[in-house]
CSV table of C-alpha atoms in Angstrom, one decimal:
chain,number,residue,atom,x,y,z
A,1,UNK,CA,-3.9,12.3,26.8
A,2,UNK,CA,-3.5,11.1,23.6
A,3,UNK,CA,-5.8,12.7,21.0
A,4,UNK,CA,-7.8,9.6,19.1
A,5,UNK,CA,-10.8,11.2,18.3
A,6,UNK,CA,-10.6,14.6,17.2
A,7,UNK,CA,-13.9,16.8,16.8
A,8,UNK,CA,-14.7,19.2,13.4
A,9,UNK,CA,-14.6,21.9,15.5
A,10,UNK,CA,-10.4,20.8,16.6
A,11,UNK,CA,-9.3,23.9,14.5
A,12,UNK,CA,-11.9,25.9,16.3
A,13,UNK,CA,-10.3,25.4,19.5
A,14,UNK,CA,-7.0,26.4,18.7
A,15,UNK,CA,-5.6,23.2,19.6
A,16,UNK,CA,-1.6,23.3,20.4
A,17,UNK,CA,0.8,20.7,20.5
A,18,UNK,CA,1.6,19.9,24.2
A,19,UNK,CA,5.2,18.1,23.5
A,20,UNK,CA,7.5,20.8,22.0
A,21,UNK,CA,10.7,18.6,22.1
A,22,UNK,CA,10.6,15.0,21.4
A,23,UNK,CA,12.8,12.3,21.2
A,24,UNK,CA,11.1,10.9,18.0
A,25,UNK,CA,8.2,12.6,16.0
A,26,UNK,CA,6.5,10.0,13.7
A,27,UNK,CA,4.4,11.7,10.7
A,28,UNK,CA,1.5,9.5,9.9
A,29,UNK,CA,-1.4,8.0,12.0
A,30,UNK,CA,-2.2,5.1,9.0
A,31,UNK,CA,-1.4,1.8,9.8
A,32,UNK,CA,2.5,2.3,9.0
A,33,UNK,CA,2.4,5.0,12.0
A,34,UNK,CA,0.2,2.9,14.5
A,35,UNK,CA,3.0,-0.1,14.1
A,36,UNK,CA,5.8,2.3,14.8
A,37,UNK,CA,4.2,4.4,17.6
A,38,UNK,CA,3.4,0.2,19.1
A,39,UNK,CA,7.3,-0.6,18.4
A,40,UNK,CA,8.7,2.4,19.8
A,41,UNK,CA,6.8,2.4,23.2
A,42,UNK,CA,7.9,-1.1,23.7
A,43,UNK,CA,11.5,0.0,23.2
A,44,UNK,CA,10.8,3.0,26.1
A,45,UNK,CA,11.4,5.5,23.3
A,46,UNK,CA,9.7,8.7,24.0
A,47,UNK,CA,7.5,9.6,20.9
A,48,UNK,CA,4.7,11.5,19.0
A,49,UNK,CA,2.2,10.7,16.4
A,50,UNK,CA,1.4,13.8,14.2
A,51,UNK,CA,-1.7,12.7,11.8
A,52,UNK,CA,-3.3,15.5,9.5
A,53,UNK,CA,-6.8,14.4,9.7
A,54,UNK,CA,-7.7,11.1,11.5
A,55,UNK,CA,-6.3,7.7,12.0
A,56,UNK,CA,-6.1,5.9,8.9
A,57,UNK,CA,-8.1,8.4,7.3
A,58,UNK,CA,-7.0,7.2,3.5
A,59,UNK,CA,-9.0,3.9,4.5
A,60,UNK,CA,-12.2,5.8,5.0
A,61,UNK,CA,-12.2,8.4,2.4
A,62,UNK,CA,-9.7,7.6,0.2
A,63,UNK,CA,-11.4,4.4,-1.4
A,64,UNK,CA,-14.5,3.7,-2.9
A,65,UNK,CA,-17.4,2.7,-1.4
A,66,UNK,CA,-17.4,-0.6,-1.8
A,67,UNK,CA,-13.7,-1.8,-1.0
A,68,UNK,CA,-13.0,-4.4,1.3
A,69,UNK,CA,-9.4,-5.9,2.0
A,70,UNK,CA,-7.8,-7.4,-1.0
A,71,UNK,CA,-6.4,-10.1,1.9
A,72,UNK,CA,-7.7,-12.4,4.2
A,73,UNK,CA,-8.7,-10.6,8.1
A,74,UNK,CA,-6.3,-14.1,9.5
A,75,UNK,CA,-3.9,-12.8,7.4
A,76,UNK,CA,-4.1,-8.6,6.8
A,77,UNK,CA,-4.0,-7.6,10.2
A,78,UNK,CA,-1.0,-6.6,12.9
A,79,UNK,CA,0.2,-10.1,15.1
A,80,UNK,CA,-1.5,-8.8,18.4
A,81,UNK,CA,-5.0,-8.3,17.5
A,82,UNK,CA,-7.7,-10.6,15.2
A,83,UNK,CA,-10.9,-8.8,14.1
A,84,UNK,CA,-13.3,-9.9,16.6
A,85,UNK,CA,-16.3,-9.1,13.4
A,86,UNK,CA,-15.3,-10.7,10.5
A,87,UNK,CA,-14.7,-14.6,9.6
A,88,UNK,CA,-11.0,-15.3,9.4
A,89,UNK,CA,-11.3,-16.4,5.4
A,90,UNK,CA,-13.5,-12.9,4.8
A,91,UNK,CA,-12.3,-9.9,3.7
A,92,UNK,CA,-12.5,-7.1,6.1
A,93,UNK,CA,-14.7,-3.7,4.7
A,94,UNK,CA,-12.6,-0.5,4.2
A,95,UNK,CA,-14.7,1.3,7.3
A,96,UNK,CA,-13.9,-1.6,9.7
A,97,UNK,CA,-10.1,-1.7,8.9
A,98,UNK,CA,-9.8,2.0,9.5
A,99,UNK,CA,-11.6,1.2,12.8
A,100,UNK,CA,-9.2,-1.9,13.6
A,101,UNK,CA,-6.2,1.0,13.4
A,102,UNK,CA,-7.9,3.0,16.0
A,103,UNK,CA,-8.9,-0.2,18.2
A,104,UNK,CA,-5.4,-1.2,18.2
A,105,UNK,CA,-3.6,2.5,19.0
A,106,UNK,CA,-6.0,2.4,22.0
A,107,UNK,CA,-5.0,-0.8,23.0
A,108,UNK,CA,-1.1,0.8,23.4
A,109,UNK,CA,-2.6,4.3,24.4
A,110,UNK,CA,-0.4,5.6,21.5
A,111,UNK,CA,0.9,9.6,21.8
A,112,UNK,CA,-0.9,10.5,18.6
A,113,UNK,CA,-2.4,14.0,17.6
A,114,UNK,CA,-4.7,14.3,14.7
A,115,UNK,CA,-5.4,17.6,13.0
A,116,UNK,CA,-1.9,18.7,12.8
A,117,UNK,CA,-0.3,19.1,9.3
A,118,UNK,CA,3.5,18.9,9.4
A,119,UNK,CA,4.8,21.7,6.5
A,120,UNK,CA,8.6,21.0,7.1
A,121,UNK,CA,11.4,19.1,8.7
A,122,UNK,CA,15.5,20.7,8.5
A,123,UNK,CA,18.1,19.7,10.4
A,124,UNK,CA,19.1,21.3,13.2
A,125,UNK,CA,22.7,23.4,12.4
A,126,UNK,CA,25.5,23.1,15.1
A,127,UNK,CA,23.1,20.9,17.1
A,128,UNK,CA,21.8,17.2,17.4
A,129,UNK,CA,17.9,16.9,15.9
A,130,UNK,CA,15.6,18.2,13.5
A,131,UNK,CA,13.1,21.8,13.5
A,132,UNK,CA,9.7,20.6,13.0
A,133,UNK,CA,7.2,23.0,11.3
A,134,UNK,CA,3.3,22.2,12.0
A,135,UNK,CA,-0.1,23.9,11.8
A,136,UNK,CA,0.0,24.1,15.5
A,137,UNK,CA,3.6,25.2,16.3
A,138,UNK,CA,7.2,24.2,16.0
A,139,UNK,CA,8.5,20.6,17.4
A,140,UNK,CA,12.0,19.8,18.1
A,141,UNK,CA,12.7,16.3,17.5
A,142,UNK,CA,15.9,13.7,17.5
A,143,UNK,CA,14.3,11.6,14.8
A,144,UNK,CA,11.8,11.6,12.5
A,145,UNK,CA,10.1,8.6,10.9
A,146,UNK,CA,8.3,9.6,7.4
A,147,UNK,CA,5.5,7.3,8.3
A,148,UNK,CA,3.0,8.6,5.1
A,149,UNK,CA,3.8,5.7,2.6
A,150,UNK,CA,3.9,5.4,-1.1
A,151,UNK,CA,0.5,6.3,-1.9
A,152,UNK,CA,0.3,10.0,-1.3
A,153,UNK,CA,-0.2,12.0,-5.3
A,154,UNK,CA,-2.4,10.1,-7.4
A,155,UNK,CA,-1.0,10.3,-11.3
A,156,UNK,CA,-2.8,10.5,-13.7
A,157,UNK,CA,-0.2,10.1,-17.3
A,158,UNK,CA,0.3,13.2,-19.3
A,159,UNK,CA,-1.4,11.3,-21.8
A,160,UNK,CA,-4.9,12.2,-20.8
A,161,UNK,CA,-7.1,14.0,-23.2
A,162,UNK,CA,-8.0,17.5,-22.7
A,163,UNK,CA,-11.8,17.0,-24.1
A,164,UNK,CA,-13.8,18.3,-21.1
A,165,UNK,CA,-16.6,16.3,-22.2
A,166,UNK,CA,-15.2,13.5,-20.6
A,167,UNK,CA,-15.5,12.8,-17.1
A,168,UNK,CA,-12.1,12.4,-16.1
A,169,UNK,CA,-11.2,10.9,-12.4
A,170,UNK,CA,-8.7,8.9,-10.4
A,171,UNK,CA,-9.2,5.6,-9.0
A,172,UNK,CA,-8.6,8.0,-5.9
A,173,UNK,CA,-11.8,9.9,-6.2
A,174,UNK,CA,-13.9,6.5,-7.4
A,175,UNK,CA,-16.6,6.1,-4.9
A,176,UNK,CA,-19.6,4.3,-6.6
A,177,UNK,CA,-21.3,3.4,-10.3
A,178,UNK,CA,-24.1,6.2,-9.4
A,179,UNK,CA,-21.0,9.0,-9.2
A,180,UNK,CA,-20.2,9.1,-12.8
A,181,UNK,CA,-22.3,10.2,-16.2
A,182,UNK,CA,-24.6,8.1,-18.0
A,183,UNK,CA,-22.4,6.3,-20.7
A,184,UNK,CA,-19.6,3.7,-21.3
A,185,UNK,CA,-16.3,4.1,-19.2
A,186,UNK,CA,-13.0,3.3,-20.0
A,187,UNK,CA,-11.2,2.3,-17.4
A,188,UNK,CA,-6.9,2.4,-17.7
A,189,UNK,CA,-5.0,0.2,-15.8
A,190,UNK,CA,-5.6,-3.6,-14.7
A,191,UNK,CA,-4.2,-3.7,-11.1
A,192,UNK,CA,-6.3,-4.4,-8.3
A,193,UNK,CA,-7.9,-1.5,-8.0
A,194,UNK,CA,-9.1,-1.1,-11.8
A,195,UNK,CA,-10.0,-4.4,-12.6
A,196,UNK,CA,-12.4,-4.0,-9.1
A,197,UNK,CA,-13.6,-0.9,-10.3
A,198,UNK,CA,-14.1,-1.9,-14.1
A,199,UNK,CA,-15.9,-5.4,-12.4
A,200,UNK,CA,-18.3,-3.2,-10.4
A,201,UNK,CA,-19.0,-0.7,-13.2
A,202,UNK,CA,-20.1,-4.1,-15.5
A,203,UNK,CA,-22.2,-5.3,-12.4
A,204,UNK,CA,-24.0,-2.1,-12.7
A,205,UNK,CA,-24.9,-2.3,-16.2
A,206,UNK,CA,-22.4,0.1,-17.1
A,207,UNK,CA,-20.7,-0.6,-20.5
A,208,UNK,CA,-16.7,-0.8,-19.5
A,209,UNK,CA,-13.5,-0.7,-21.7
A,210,UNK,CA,-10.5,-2.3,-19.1
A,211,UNK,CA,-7.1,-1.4,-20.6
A,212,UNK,CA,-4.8,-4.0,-19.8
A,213,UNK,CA,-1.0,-3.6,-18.9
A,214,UNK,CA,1.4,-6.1,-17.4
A,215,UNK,CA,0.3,-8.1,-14.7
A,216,UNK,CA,0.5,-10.6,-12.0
A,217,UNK,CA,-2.7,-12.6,-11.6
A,218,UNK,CA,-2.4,-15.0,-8.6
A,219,UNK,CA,-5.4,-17.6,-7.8
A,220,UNK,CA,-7.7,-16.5,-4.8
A,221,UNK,CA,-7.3,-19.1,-3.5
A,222,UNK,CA,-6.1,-22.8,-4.6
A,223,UNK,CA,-6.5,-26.3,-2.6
A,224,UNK,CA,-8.2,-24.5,0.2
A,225,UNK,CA,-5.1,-22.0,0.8
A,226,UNK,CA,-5.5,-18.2,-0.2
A,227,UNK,CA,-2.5,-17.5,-2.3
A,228,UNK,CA,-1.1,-15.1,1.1
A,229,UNK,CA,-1.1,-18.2,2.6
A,230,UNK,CA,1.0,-19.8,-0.6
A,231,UNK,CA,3.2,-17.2,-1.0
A,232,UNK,CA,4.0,-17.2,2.5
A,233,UNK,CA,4.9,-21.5,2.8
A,234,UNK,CA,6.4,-21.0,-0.7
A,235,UNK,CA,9.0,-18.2,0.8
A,236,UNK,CA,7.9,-15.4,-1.7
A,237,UNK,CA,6.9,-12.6,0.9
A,238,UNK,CA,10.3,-12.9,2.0
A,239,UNK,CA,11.7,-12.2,-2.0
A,240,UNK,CA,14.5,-8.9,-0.6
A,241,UNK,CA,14.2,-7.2,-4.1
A,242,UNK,CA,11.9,-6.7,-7.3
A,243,UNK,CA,12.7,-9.1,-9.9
A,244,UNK,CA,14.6,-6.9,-12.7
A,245,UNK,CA,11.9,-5.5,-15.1
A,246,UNK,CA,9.1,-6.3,-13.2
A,247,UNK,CA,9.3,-2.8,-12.3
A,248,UNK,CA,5.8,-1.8,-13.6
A,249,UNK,CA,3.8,-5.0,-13.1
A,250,UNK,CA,1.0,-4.5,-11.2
A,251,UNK,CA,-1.3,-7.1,-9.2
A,252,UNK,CA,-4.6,-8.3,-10.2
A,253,UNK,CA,-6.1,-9.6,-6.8
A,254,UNK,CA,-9.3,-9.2,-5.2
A,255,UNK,CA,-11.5,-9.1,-2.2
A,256,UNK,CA,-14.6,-8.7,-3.7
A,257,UNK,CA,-17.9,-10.8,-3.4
A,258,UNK,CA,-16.0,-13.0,-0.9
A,259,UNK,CA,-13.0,-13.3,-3.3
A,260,UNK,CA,-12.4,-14.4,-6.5
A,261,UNK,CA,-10.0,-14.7,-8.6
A,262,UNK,CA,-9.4,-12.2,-11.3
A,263,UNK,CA,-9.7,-13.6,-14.8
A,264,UNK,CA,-9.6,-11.4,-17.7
A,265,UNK,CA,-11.3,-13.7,-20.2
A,266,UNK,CA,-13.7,-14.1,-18.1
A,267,UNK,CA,-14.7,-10.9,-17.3
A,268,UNK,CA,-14.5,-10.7,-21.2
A,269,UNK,CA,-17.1,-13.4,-21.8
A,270,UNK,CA,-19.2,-11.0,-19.3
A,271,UNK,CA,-19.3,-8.5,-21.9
A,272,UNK,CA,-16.3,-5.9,-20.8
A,273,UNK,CA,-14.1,-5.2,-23.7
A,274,UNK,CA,-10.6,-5.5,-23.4
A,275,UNK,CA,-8.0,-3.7,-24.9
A,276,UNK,CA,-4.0,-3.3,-24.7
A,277,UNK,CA,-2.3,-0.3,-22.9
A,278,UNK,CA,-3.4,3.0,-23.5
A,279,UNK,CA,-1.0,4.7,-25.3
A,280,UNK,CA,-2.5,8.1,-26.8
A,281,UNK,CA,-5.4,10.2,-27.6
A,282,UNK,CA,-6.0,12.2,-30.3
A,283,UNK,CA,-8.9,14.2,-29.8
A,284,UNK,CA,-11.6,12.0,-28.9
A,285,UNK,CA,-9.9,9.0,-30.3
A,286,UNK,CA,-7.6,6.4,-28.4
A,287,UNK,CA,-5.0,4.1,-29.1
A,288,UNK,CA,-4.0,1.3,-27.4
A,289,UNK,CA,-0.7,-0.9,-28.0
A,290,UNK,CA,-1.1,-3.8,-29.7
A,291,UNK,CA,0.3,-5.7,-26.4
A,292,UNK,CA,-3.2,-7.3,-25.1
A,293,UNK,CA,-2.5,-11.0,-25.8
A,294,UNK,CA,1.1,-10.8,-24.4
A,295,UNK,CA,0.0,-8.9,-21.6
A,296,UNK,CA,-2.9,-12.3,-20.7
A,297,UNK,CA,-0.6,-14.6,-21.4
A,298,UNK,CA,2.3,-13.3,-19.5
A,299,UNK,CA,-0.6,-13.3,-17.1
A,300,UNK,CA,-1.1,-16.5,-17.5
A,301,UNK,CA,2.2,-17.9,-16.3
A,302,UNK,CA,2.4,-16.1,-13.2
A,303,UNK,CA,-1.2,-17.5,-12.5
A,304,UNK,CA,0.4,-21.4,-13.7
A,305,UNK,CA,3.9,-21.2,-12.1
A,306,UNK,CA,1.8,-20.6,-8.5
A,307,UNK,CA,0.0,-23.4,-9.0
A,308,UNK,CA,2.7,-25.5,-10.2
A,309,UNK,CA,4.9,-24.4,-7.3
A,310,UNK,CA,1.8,-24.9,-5.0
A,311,UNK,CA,1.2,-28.7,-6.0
A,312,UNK,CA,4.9,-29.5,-6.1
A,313,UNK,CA,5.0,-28.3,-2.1
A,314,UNK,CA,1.9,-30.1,-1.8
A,315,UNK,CA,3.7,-33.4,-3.0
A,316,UNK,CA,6.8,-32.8,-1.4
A,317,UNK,CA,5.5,-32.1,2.3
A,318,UNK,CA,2.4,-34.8,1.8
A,319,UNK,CA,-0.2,-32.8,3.1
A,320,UNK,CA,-3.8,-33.7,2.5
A,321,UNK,CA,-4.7,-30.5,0.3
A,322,UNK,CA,-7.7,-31.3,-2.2
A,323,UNK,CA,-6.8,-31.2,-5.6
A,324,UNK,CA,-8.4,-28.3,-7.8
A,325,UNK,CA,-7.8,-29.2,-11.6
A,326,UNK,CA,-11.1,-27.2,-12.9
A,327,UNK,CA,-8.3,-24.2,-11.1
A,328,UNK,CA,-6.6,-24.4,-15.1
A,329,UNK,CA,-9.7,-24.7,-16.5
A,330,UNK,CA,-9.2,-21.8,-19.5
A,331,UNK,CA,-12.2,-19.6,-20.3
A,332,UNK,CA,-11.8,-19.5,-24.6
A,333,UNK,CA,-10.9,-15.9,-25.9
A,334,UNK,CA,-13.9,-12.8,-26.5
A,335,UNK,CA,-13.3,-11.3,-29.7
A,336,UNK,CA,-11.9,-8.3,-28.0
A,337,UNK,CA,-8.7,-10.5,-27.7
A,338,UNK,CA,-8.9,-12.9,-30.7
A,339,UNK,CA,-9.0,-9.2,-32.6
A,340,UNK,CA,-7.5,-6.7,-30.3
A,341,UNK,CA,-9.1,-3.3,-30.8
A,342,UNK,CA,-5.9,-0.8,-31.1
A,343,UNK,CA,-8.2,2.4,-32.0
A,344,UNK,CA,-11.2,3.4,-30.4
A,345,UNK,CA,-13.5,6.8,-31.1
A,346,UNK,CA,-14.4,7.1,-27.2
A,347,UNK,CA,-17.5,9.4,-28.5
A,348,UNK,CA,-19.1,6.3,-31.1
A,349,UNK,CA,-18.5,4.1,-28.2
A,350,UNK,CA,-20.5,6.3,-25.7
A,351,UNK,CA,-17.8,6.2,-23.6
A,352,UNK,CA,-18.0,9.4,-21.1
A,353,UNK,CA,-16.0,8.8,-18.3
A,354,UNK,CA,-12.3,7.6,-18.2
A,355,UNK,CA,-11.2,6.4,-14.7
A,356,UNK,CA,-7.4,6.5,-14.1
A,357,UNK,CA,-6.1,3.5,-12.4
A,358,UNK,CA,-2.7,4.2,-12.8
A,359,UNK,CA,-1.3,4.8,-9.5
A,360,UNK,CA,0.4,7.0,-7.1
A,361,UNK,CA,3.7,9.1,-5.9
A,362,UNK,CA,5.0,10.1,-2.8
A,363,UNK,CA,5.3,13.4,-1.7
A,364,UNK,CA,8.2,14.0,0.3
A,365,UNK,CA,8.0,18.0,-0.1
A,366,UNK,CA,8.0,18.8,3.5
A,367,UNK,CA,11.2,16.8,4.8
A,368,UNK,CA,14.0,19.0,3.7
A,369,UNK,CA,17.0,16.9,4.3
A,370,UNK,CA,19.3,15.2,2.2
A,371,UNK,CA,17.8,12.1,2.3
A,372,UNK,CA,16.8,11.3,-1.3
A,373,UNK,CA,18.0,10.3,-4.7
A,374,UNK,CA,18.2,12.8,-7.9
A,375,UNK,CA,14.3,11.4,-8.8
A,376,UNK,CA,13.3,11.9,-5.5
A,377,UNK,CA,13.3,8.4,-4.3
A,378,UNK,CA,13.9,7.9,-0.6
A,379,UNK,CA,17.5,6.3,0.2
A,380,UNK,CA,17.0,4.1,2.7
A,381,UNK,CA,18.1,0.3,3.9
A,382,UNK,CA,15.2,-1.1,5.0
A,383,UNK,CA,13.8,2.3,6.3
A,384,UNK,CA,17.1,3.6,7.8
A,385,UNK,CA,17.8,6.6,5.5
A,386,UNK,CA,21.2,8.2,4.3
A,387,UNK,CA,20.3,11.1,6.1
A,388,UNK,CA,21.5,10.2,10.2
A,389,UNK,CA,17.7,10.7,12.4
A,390,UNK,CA,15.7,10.6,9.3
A,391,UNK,CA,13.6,6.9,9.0
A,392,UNK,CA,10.7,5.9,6.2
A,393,UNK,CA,7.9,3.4,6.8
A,394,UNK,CA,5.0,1.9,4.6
A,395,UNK,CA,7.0,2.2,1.2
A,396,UNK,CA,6.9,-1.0,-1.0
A,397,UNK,CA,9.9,-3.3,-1.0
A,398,UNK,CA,11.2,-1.5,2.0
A,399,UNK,CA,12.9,-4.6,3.1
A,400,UNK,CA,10.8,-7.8,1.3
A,401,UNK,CA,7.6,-8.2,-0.9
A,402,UNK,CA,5.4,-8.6,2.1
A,403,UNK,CA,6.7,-5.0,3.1
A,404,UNK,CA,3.5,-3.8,1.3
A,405,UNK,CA,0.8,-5.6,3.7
A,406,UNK,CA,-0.7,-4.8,7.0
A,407,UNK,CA,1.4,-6.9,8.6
A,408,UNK,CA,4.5,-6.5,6.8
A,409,UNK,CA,4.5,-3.3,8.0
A,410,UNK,CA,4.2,-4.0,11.4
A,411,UNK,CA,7.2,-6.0,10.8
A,412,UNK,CA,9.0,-3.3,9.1
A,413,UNK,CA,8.1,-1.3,11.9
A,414,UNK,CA,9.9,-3.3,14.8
A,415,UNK,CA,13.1,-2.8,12.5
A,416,UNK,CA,13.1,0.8,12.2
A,417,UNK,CA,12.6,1.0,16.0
A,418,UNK,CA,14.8,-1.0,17.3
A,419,UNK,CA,17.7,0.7,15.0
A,420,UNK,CA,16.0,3.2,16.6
A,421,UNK,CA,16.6,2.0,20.2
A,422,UNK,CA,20.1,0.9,19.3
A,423,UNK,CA,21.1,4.8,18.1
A,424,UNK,CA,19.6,6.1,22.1
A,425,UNK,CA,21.5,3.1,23.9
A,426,UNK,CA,25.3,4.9,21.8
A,427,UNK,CA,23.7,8.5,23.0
A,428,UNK,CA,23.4,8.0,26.6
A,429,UNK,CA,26.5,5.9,26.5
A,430,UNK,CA,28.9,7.4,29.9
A,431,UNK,CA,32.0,6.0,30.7
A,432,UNK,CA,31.7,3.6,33.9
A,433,UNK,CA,34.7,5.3,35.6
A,434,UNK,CA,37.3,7.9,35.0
A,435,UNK,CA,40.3,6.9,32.5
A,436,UNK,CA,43.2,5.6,34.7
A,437,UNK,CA,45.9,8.0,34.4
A,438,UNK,CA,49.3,6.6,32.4
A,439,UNK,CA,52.0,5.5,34.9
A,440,UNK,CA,55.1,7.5,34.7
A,441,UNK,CA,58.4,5.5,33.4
A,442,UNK,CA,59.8,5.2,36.7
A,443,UNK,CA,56.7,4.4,38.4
């Protein structure tokens, strides 16, 4: 029986792993693990689930308190399954997606076990499969899908100052406005997780710095079509690889208040003060790069070129779409941008809490196989790693820009298992009758 709701008493109990050997172990219960464990029991496969705490746990305590999807529930969810709560055009809370994850493993009666930390994976010597070390006893398994994702370490830059004065956090360990000190806060990085945060710290009455990097700033939504909804008739899900140097661009993109889209000179004319990338601190005084203005405008043109695109397919396909001209309506500069600030004394600006928005890395520590690159970086084609048995799911631009989303997983997913299913069907290959025997030369 699969083990969907464990207790806080599960250690207490001295659970134990029922399945010691295992066709295919699957490390993750998150929504990259629930689409695999779905794939593989539609291929037959025999599998396990292995989730440290619960089922998409990093939905329920890993965000702040406030989050909701950053994508429409017809469009961020798995193809089998529409939230039953929440209008098609809303935006789903973070409690009721985690929720959605566990609805849908029930629907499949998925073989996962929470509670059970996996500390190491090695391949087998002189035999097929991997050793499996857990909290609850050693698993022997054919295959193993890395099912964890990208989003595993939050970073925070060697750059941060070592005043402890200042309050210090990860976008990771955000929960609410009340959580931090009285004061100003600086927030670093303009993806959509800081510029939510830095919008909800204003909307408190909290007196916010947003450092501002390279972006991508797509509309909401534009002639009554969410941009998923563009990028998907416009074929950019489907781009295969990153666009050279757009390596460290984030996304602006929201969810919040029934979604809106992100405009940084408008936030501005709100009162939030802008500045470029953080670049240093020196003692209690900041520097930012004198990038800001690039940074909007480059901003800018991704926001343009979507609409553009979008009114050119609207044309060409001669669908009855409303137009939306006040859409390039431009909100005129705050003088945070017509004079960029490029120092900052945190302590004259009452600023007492910096909130690191700056992103994540895996952590890959436990799967000792020869599976990576010298940085580290899974080697994989579209989750089928260098190393023979050894699969990764949930990592961005694992086979397409979609790869990232609920249901670009779930897509990603049906891949790796069906590789999956193709690898058993060579295994159990026997030979249909016994090899004719070579006629003799005077036969």
């Amino acid at each position: 029986m699969p083990d969907l709701n464990p207790t806080a008493s599960q250690k207490d109990r001295h659970m134990t792993v029922a399945t010691t050997t295992i066709d295919t172990l699957v490390v993750g219960a998150g929504q990259a693990g629930v689409a695999m464990s779905e794939h593989l029991s539609l291929q037959g496969v025999p599998h396990l689930v292995l989730e440290r705490s619960r089922i998409a746990e990093r939905w329920r305590t890993g965000r702040w308190d406030s989050l909701v999807a950053n994508g429409p529930a017809w469009h961020d969810r798995f193809p089998g399954l529409a939230f039953d709560d929440v209008d098609p055009d809303g935006f789903a809370p973070k409690e009721r997606v985690a929720d959605y994850f566990e609805t849908y493993a029930r629907r499949f009666n998925a073989p996962i076990r929470t509670g059970v930390d996996v500390t190491s994976v090695v391949r087998n010597v002189g035999r097929p499969g991997f050793t499996v070390h857990t909290s609850e006893g050693v698993i022997e398994a054919n295959r193993v899908v890395a099912a964890t994702g990208a989003f595993q370490i939050p970073v925070i830059p060697a750059i941060a100052p070592e005043d402890t004065a200042l309050h210090q956090i990860h976008s990771a360990d955000y929960r609410n406005p009340a959580q931090l000190p009285a004061g100003a806060v600086l927030v670093v990085g303009a993806g959509s997780s800081g510029v939510q945060i830095a919008d909800e710290l204003q909307r408190a009455g909290r007196r916010v710095y947003l450092s501002v990097g390279a972006h991508d700033r797509p509309p909401r939504a534009y002639r009554n079509r969410d941009f998923c909804w563009w990028l998907g008739v416009l074929g950019e899900w489907d781009q295969a690889a990153m666009k050279p140097g757009r390596e460290h661009v984030t996304i602006a993109v929201s969810g919040a208040h029934g979604g809106k889209t992100i405009d940084f000179r408008e936030l501005a004319q709100q009162g939030m003060t802008l500045v470029g990338l953080t670049q240093s601190f020196d003692g209690h005084v900041a520097t930012f790069q004198p990038n800001l203005v690039e940074n909007l405008a480059r901003g800018d043109e991704n926001y343009l070129a979507l609409l553009d695109a979008a009114d050119a397919y609207v044309e060409r396909n001669g669908l009855d779409l409303p137009p939306e001209p006040e859409a390039r309506r431009v909100f005129p500069d705050a003088d945070c941008i017509t004079q960029p600030i490029l120092t900052l004394d945190l302590a004259e600006a009452g600023i007492t809490s910096i909130i690191w928005a700056t992103g994540f890395a895996v952590d890959y520590s436990w799967l000792q196989v020869d599976a990576f690159d010298a940085a580290g970086k899974p080697q994989h084609q579209r989750g089928v790693s260098s190393e023979a048995g050894i699969y990764f799911l949930g990592l961005p631009w694992q086979s397409r820009r979609g790869s990232s989303f609920i249901w670009g997983v779930w897509h990603d997913a049906k891949y790796v298992a069906d590789h999956i299913a193709i690898q058993r069907q060579y295994l159990e290959y026997r030979e249909a009758a016994p090899v004719a025997h070579k006629k003799t030369a005077n036969a």
